[in-house]
Short mmCIF file of N, CA and C in Angstrom, two decimals:
data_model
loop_
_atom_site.label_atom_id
_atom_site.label_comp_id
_atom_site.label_asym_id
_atom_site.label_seq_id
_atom_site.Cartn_x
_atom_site.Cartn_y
_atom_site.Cartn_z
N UNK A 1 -33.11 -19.49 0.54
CA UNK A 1 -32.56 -18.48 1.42
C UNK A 1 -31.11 -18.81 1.80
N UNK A 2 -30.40 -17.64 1.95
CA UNK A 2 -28.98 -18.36 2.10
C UNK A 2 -29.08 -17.89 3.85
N UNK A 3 -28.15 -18.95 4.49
CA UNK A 3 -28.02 -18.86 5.63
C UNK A 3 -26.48 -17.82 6.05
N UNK A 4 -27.07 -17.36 7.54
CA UNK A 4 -26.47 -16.06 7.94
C UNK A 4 -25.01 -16.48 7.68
N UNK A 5 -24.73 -17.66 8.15
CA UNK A 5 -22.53 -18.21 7.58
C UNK A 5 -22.58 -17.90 6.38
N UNK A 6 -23.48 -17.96 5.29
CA UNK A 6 -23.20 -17.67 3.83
C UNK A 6 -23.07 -16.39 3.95
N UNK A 7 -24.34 -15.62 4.11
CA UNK A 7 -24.41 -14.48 4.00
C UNK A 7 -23.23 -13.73 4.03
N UNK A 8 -22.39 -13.98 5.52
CA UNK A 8 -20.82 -13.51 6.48
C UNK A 8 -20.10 -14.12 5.02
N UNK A 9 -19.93 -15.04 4.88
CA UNK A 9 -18.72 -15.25 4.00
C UNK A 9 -19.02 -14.58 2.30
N UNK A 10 -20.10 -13.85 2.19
CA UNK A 10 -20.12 -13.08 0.89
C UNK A 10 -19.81 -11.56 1.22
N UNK A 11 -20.20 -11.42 2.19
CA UNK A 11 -19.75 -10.28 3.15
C UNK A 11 -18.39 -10.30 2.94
N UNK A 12 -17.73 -11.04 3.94
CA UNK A 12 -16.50 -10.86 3.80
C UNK A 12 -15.55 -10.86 2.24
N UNK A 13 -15.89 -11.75 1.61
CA UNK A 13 -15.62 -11.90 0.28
C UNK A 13 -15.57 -10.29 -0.77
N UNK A 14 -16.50 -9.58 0.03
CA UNK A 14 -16.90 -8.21 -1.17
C UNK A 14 -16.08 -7.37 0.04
N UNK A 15 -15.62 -7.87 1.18
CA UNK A 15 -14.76 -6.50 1.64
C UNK A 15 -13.32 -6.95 1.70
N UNK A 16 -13.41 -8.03 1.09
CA UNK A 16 -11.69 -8.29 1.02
C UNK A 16 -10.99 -7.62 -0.31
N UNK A 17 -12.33 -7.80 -1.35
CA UNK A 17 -12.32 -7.25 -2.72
C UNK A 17 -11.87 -5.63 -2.66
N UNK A 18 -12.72 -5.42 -2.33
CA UNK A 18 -12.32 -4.19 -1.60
C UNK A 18 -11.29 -3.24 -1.49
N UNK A 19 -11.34 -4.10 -0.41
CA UNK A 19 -9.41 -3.75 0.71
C UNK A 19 -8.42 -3.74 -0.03
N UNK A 20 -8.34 -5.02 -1.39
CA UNK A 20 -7.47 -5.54 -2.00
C UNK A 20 -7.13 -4.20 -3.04
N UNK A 21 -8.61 -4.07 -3.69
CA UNK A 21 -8.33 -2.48 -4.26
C UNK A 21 -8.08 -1.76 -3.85
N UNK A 22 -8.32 -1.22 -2.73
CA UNK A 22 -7.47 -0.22 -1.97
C UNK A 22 -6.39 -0.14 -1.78
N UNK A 23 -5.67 -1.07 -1.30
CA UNK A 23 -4.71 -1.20 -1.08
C UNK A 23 -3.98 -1.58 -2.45
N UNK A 24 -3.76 -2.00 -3.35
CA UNK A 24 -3.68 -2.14 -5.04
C UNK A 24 -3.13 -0.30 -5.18
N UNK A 25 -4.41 0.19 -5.13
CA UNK A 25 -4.28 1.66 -5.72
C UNK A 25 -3.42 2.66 -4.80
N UNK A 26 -3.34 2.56 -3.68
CA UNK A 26 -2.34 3.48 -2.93
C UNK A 26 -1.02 2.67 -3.01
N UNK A 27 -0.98 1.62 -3.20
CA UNK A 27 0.39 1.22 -4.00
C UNK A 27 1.00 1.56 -4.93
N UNK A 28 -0.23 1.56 -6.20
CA UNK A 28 0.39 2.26 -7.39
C UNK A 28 0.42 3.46 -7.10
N UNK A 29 -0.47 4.34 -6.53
CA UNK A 29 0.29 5.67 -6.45
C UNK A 29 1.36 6.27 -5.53
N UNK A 30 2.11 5.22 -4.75
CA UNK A 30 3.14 5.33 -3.83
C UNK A 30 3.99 5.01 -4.37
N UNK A 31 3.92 4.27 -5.43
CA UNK A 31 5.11 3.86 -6.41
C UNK A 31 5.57 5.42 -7.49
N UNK A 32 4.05 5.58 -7.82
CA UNK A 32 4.65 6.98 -8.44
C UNK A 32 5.24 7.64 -7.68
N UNK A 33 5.26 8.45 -6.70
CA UNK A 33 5.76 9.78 -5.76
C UNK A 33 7.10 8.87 -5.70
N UNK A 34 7.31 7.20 -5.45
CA UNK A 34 8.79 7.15 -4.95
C UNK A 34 9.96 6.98 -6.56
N UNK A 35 9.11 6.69 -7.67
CA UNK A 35 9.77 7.15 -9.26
C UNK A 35 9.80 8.64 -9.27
N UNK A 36 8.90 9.27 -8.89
CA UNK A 36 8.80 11.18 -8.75
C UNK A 36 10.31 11.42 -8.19
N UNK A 37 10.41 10.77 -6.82
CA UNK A 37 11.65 10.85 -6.21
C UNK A 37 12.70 10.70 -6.61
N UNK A 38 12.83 9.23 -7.15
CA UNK A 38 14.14 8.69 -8.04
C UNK A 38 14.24 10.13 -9.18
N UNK A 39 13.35 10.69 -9.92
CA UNK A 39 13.82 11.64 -10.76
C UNK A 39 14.44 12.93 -10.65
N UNK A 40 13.66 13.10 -9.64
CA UNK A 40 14.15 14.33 -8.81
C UNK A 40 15.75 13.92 -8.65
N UNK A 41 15.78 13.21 -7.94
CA UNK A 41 17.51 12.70 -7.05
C UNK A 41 18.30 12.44 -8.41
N UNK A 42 18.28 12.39 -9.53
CA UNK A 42 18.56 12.33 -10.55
C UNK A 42 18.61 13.81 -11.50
N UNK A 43 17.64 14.46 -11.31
CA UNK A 43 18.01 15.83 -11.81
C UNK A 43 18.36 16.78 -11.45
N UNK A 44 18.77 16.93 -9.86
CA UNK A 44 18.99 17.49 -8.49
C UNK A 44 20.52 17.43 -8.14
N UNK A 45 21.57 16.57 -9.55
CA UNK A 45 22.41 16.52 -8.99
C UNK A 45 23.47 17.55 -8.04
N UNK A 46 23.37 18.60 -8.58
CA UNK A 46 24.24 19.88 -8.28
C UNK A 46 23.37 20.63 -7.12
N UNK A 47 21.62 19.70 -6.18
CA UNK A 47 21.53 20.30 -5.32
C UNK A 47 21.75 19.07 -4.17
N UNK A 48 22.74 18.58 -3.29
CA UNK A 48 23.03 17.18 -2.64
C UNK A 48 21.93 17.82 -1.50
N UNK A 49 22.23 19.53 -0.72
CA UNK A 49 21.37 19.42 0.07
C UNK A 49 19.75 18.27 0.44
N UNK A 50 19.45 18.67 -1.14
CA UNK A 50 17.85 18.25 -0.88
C UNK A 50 18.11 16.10 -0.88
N UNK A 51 19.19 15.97 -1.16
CA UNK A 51 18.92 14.51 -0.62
C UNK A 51 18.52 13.95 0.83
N UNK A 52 18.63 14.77 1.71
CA UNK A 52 17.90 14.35 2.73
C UNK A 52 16.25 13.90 2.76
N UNK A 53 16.16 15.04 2.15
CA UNK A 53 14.08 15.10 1.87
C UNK A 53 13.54 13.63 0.83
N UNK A 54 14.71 14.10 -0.12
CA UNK A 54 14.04 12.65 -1.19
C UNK A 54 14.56 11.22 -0.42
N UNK A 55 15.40 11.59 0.33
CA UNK A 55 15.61 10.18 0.84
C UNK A 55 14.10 9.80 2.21
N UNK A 56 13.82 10.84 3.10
CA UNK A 56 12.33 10.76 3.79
C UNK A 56 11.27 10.34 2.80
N UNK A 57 11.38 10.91 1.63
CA UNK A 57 10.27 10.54 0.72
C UNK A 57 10.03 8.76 0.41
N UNK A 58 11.59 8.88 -0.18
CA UNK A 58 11.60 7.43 -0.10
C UNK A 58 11.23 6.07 0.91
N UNK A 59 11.90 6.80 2.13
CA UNK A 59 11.78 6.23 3.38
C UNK A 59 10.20 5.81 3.81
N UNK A 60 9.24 7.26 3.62
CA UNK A 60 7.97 6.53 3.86
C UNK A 60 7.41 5.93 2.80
N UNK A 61 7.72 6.10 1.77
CA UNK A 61 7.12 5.40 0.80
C UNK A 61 7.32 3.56 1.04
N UNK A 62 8.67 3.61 0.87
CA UNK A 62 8.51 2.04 1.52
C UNK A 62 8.04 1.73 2.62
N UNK A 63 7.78 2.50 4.05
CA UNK A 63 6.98 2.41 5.09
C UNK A 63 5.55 2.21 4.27
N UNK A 64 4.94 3.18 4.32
CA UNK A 64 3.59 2.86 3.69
C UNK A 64 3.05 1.87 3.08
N UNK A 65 3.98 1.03 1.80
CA UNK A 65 3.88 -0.31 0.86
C UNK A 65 3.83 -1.12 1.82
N UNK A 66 4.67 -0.92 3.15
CA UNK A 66 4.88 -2.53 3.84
C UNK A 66 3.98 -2.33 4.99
N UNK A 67 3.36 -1.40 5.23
CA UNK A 67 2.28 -1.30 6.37
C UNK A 67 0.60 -1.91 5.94
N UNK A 68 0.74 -1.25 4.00
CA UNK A 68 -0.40 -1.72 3.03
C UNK A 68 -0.33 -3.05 2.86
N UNK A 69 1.14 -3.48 2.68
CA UNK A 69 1.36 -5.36 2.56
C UNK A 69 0.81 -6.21 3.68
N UNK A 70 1.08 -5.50 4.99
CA UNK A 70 0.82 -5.90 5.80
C UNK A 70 -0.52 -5.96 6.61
N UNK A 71 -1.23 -5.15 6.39
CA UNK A 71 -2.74 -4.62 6.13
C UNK A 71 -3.59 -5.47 5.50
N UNK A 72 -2.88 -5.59 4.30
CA UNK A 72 -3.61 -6.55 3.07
C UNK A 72 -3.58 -8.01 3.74
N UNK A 73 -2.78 -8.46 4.18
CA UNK A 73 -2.20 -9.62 4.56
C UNK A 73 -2.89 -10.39 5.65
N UNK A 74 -3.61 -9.14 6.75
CA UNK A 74 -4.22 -9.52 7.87
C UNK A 74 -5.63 -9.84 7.69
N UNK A 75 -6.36 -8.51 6.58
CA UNK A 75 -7.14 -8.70 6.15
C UNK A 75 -7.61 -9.97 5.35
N UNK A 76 -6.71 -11.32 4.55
CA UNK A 76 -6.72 -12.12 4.10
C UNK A 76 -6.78 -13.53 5.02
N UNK A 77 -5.93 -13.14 5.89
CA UNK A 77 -6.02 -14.04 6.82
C UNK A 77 -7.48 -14.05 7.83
N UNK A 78 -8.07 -12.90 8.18
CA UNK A 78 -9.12 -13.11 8.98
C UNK A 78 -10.40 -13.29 7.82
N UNK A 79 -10.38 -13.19 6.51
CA UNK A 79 -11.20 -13.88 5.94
C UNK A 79 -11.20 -15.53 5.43
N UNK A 80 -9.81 -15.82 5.39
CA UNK A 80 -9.62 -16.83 5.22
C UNK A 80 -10.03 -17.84 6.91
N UNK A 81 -9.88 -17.22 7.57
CA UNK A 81 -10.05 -18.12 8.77
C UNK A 81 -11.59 -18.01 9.17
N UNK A 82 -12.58 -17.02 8.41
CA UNK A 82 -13.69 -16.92 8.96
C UNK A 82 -14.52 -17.91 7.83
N UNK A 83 -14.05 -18.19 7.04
CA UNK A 83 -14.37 -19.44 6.16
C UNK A 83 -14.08 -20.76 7.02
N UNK A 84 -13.23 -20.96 7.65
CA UNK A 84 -13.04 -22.08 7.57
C UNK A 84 -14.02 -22.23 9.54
N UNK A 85 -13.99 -21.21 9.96
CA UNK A 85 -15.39 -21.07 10.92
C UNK A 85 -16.56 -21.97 10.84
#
């Protein structure tokens, strides 16, 4: 029988896995929309108006990556520290 600390640390182990994919995949697809962007701002030359918008686009896009980095990051740390529990 595995005991309930094992149990918690396989637990945690399959939701870090997880998280990690999650956060993995809304990366890669935040990376697309902010290459979407770069193309746009690139084929858009003759419209400057709309650089405001692709630049917001951009703007949250790197918000989002570093909120997910940071997400990811916490999540690693409170499994890593519930191991060593």
């Amino acid at each position: 029988m595995q005991s309930s600390a094992t149990a918690a640390q396989q637990v945690q182990h399959e939701l870090d896995g997880i998280v990690n994919d999650f956060t993995h995949d809304l990366k890669s697809s935040l990376a697309v929309v902010a290459l979407c962007a770069h193309v746009l701002r690139s084929e858009l030359t003759e419209r400057p108006e709309l650089n405001e918008y692709i630049d917001a686009i951009l703007d949250e896009t790197r918000h989002c990556v570093e909120r997910l980095r940071t997400f990811g990051d916490s999540v690693d740390l409170q499994g890593k520290a519930g191991e060593t529990a």
